[in-house]
CSV table of C-alpha atoms in Angstrom, one decimal:
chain,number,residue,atom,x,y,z
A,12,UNK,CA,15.2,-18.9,6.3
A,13,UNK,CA,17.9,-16.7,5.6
A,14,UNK,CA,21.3,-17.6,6.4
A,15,UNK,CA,22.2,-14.8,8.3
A,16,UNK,CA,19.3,-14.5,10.6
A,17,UNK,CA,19.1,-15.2,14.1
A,18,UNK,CA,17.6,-18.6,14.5
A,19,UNK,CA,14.1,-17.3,15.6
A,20,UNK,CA,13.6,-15.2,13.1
A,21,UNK,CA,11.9,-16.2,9.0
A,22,UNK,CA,12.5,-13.6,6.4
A,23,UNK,CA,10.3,-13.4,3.3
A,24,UNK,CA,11.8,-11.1,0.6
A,25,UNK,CA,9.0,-10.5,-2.1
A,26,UNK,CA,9.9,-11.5,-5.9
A,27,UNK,CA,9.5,-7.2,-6.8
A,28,UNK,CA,12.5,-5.1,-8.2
A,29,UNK,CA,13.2,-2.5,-5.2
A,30,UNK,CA,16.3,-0.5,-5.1
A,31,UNK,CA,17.8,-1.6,-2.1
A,32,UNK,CA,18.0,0.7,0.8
A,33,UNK,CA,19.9,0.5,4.5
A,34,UNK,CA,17.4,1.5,7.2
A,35,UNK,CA,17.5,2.9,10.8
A,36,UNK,CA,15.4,2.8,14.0
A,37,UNK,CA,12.2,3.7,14.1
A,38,UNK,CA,10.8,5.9,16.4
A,39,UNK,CA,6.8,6.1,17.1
A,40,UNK,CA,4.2,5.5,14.4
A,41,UNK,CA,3.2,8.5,12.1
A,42,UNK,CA,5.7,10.7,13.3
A,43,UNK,CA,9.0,9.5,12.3
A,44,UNK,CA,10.6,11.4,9.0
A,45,UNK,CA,14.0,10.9,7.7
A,46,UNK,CA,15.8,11.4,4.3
A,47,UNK,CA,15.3,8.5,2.4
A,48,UNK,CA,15.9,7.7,-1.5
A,49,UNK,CA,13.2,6.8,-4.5
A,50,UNK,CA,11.6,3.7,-5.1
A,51,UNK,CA,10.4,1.6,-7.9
A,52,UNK,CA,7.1,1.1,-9.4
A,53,UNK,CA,5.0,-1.9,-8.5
A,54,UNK,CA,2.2,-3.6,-11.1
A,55,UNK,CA,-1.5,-2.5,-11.8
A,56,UNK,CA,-4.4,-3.7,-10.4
A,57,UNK,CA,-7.2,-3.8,-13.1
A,58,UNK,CA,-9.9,-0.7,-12.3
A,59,UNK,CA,-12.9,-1.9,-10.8
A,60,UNK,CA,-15.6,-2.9,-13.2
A,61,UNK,CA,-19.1,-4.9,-13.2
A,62,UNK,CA,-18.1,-8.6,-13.5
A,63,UNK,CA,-20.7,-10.8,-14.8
A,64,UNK,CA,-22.8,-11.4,-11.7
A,65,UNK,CA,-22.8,-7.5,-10.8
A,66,UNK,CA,-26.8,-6.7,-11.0
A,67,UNK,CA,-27.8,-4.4,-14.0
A,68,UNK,CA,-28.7,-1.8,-11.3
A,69,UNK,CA,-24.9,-2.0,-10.3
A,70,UNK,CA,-23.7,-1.9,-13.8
A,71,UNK,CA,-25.6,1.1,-14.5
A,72,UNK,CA,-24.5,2.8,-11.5
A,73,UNK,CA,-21.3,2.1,-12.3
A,74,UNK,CA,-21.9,3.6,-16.0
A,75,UNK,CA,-22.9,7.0,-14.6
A,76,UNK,CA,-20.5,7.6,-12.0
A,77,UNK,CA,-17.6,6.8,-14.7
A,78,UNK,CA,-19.6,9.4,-17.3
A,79,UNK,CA,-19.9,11.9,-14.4
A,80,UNK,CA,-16.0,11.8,-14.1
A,81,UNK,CA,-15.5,11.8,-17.7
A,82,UNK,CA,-17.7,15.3,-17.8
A,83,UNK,CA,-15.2,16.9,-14.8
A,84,UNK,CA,-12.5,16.1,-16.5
A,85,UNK,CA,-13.3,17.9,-19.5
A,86,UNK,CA,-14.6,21.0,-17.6
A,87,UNK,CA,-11.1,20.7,-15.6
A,88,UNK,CA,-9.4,20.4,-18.6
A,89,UNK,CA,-11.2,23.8,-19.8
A,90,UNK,CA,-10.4,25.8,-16.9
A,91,UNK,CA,-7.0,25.1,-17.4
A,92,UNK,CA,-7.5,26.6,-21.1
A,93,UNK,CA,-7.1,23.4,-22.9
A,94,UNK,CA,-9.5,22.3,-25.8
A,95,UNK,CA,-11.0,18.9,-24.6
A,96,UNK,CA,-11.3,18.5,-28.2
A,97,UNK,CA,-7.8,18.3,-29.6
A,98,UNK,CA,-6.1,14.9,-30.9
A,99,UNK,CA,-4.2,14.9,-27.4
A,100,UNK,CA,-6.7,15.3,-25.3
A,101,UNK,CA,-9.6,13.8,-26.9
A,102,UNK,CA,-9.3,10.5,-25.0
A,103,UNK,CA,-7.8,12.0,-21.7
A,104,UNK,CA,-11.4,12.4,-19.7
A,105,UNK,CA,-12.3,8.5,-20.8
A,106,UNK,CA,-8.4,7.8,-20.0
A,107,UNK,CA,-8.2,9.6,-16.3
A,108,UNK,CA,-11.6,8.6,-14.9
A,109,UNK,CA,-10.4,4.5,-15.5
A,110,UNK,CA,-7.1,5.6,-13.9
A,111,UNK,CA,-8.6,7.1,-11.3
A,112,UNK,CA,-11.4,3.6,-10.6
A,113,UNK,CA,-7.8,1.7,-10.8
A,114,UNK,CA,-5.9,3.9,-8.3
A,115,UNK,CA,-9.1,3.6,-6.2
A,116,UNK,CA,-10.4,0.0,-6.3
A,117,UNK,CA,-9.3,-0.6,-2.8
A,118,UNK,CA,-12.6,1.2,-1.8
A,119,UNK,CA,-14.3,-2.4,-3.0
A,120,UNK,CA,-12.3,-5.1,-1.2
A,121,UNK,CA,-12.2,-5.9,2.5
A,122,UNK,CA,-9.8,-7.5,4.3
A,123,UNK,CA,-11.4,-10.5,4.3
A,124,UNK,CA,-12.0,-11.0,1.4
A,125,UNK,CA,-8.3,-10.1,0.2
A,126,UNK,CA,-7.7,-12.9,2.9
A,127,UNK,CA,-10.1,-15.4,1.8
A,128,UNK,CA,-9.2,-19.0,3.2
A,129,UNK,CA,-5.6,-18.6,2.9
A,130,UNK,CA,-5.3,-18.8,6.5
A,131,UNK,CA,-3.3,-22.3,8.0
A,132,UNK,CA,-3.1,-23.9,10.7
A,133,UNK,CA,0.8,-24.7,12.0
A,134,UNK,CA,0.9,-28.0,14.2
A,135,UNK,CA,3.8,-27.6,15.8
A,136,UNK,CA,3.1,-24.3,17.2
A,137,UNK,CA,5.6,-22.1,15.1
A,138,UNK,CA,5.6,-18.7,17.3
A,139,UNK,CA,8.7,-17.2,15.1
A,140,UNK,CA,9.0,-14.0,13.6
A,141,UNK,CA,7.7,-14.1,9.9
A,142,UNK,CA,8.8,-11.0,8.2
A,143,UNK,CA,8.0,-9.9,4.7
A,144,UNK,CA,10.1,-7.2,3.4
A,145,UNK,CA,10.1,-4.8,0.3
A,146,UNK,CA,6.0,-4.6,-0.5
A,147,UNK,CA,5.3,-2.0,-3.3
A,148,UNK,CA,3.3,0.8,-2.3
A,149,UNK,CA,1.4,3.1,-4.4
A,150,UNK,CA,-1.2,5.6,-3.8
A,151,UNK,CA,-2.9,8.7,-3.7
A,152,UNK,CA,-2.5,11.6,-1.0
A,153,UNK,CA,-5.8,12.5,-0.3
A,154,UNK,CA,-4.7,16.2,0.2
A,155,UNK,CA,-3.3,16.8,-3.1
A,156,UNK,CA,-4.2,13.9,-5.3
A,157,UNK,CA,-0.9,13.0,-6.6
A,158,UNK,CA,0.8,10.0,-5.8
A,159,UNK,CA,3.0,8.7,-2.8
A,160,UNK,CA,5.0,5.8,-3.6
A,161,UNK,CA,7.6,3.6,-2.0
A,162,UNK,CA,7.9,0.0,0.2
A,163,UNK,CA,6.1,-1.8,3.2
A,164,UNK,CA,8.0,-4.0,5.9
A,165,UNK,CA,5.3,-6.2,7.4
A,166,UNK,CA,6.1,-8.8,10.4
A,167,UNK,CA,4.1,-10.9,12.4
A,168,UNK,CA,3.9,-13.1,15.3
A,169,UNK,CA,2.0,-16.4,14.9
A,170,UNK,CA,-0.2,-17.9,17.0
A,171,UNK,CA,-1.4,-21.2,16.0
A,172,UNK,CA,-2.1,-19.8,12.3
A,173,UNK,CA,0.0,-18.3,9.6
A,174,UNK,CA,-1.1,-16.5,6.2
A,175,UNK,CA,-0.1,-16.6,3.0
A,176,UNK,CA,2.6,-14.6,2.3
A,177,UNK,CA,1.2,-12.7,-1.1
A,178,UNK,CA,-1.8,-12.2,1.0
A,179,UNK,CA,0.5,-10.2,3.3
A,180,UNK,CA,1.2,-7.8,0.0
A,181,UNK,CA,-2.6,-7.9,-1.3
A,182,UNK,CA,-4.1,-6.4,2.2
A,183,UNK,CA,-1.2,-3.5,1.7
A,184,UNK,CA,-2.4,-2.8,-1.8
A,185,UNK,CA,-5.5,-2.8,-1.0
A,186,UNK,CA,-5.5,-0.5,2.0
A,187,UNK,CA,-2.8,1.4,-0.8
A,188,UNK,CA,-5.7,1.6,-3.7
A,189,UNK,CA,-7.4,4.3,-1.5
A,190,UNK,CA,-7.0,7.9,-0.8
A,191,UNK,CA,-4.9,7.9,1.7
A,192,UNK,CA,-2.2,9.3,4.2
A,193,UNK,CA,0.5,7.4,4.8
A,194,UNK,CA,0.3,7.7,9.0
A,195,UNK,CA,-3.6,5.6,8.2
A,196,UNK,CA,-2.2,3.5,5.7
A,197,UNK,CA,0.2,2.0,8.1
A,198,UNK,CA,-2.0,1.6,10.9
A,199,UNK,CA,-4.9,0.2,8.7
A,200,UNK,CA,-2.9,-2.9,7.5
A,201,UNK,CA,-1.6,-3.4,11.3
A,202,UNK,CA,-5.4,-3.6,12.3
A,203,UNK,CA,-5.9,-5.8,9.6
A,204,UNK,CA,-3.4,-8.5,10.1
A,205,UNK,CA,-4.2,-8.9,14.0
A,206,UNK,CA,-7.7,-9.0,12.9
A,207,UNK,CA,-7.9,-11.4,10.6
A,208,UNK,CA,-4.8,-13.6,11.8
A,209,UNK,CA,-4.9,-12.9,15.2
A,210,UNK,CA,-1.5,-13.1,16.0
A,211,UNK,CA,0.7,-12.2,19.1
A,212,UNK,CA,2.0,-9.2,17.5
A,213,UNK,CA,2.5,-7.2,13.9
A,214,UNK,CA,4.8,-4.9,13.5
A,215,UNK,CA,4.4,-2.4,10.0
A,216,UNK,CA,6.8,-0.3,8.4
A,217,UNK,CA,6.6,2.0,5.1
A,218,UNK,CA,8.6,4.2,4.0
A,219,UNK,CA,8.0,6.5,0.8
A,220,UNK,CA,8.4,9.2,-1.3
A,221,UNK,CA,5.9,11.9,-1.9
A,222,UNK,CA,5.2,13.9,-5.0
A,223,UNK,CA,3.2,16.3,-2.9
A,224,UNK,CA,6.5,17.5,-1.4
A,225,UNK,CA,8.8,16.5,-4.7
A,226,UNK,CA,7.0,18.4,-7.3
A,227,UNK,CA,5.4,21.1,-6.2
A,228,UNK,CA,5.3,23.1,-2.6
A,229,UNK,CA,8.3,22.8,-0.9
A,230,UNK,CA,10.1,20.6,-3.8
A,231,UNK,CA,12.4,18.3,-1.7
A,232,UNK,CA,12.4,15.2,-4.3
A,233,UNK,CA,15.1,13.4,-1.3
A,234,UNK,CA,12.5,13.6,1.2
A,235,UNK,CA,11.1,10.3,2.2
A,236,UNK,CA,8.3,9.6,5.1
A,237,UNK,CA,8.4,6.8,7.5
A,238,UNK,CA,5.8,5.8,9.5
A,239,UNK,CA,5.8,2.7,12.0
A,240,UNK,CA,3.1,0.7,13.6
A,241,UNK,CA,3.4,-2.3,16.5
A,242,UNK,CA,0.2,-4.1,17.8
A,243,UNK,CA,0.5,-6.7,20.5
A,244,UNK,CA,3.7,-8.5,21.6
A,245,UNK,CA,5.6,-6.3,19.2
A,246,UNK,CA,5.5,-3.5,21.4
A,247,UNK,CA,8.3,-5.1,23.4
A,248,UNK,CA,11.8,-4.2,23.6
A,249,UNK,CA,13.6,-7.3,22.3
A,250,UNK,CA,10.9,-8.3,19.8
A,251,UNK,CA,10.9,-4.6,18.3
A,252,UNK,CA,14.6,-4.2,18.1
A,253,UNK,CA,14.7,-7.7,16.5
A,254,UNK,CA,12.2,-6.3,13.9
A,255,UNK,CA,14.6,-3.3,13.3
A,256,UNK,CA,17.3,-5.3,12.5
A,257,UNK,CA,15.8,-7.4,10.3
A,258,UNK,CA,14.5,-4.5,7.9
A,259,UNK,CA,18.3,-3.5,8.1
A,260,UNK,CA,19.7,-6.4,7.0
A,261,UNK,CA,21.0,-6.9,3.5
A,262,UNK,CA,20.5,-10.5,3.5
């Protein structure tokens, strides 16, 4: 619990290097912006690949679609007037296409099975807020195809049953691993929490920084995008606000 909390509140800060950052009010989901700064990077997820028990079938499939990618990348390359060929490039169609499975391998996971049985029961009928601040994000605007990147806030009512906390930041990576927009991204991780916890309430807020808008277009590299999401009892004045000032908080 930490110290300077009110006494209902719990406050999980996740063990990641995030450059610290004072935040406002919210105002409704997907349509808040503000200024914001840059955030740090968060670690990789290994691409996914046929384990053992995939099927032949699935392996092969999985074989062609990676050699199919390969291919575009080299005609890409081409039209850009680049020699596929060249010592730098050689490797760069093999390279991209296992990015690209990494940056995507949320496209293979469910929320239940990110969840698994990491779900608990809390005898004494714990209903406090459990907040879990600072959760890497990193993905890939489905627009452009360049990355987004910055931090989710993720609270949560309980109601009988509480979840692992690094299950909290695996269901926002996973939902992150995925083309996305960052308006869906925040409302898919809300529907996932009160789905598989079923809490009284979840409250979700991320805030980050696109490259769409930093390195091309309008090139505004201060810009940063929040978006907010409450489901249940979180809609409520005093449990909201409460929310609010705990992302604010230093402590």
């Amino acid at each position: 619990r930490s110290p300077l909390a009110p006494p209902h509140l719990h406050l999980a800060h996740c063990a990641f290097d995030v450059v610290p950052s004072t935040m406002n009010g919210g105002t409704g989901m997907g349509s808040a912006l503000e200024k914001r700064g840059l955030f740090d990077s968060s670690p990789e997820l290994e691409p996914h690949a046929p384990s053992n028990s995939v099927s032949t079938d699935d392996a092969s499939s999985h074989g062609r679609k990676r050699r199919r990618m390969e291919s575009a990348v080299r005609e890409l390359l081409e039209c850009l007037g680049e020699d596929p060929e060249r010592e730098g490039l050689v490797d760069t169609p093999k390279r991209m296409a296992k990015a690209l499975l990494d940056c995507t391998a949320g496209y293979h996971q469910s929320p239940s099975e990110v969840v698994g049985d990491a779900l608990f029961t809390v005898e004494d009928g714990c209903g406090d807020m459990v907040v879990v601040k600072d959760i890497p994000v990193h993905s890939l605007c489905e627009h452009h195809m360049v990355p987004f990147h910055g931090k989710a806030h993720v609270a949560y009512i309980p109601d009988g049953k509480v979840i692992g906390l690094s299950k909290i930041g695996r269901i926002v990576e996973m939902f992150a691993r995925r083309l996305q927009v960052q308006e869906r991204l925040t409302q898919q991780v809300a529907n996932a929490m009160m789905e598989q916890l079923a809490p009284k309430g979840v409250g979700v807020v991320i805030e980050c920084s696109h490259m769409c808008m930093s390195m091309r277009g309008v090139r505004q590299p201060s810009a940063s995008t929040r978006t907010r999401a409450l489901l249940g009892c979180m809609k409520d004045a005093d449990m909201r606000a409460d929310f609010m000032r705990m992302l604010s908080s230093e402590s």
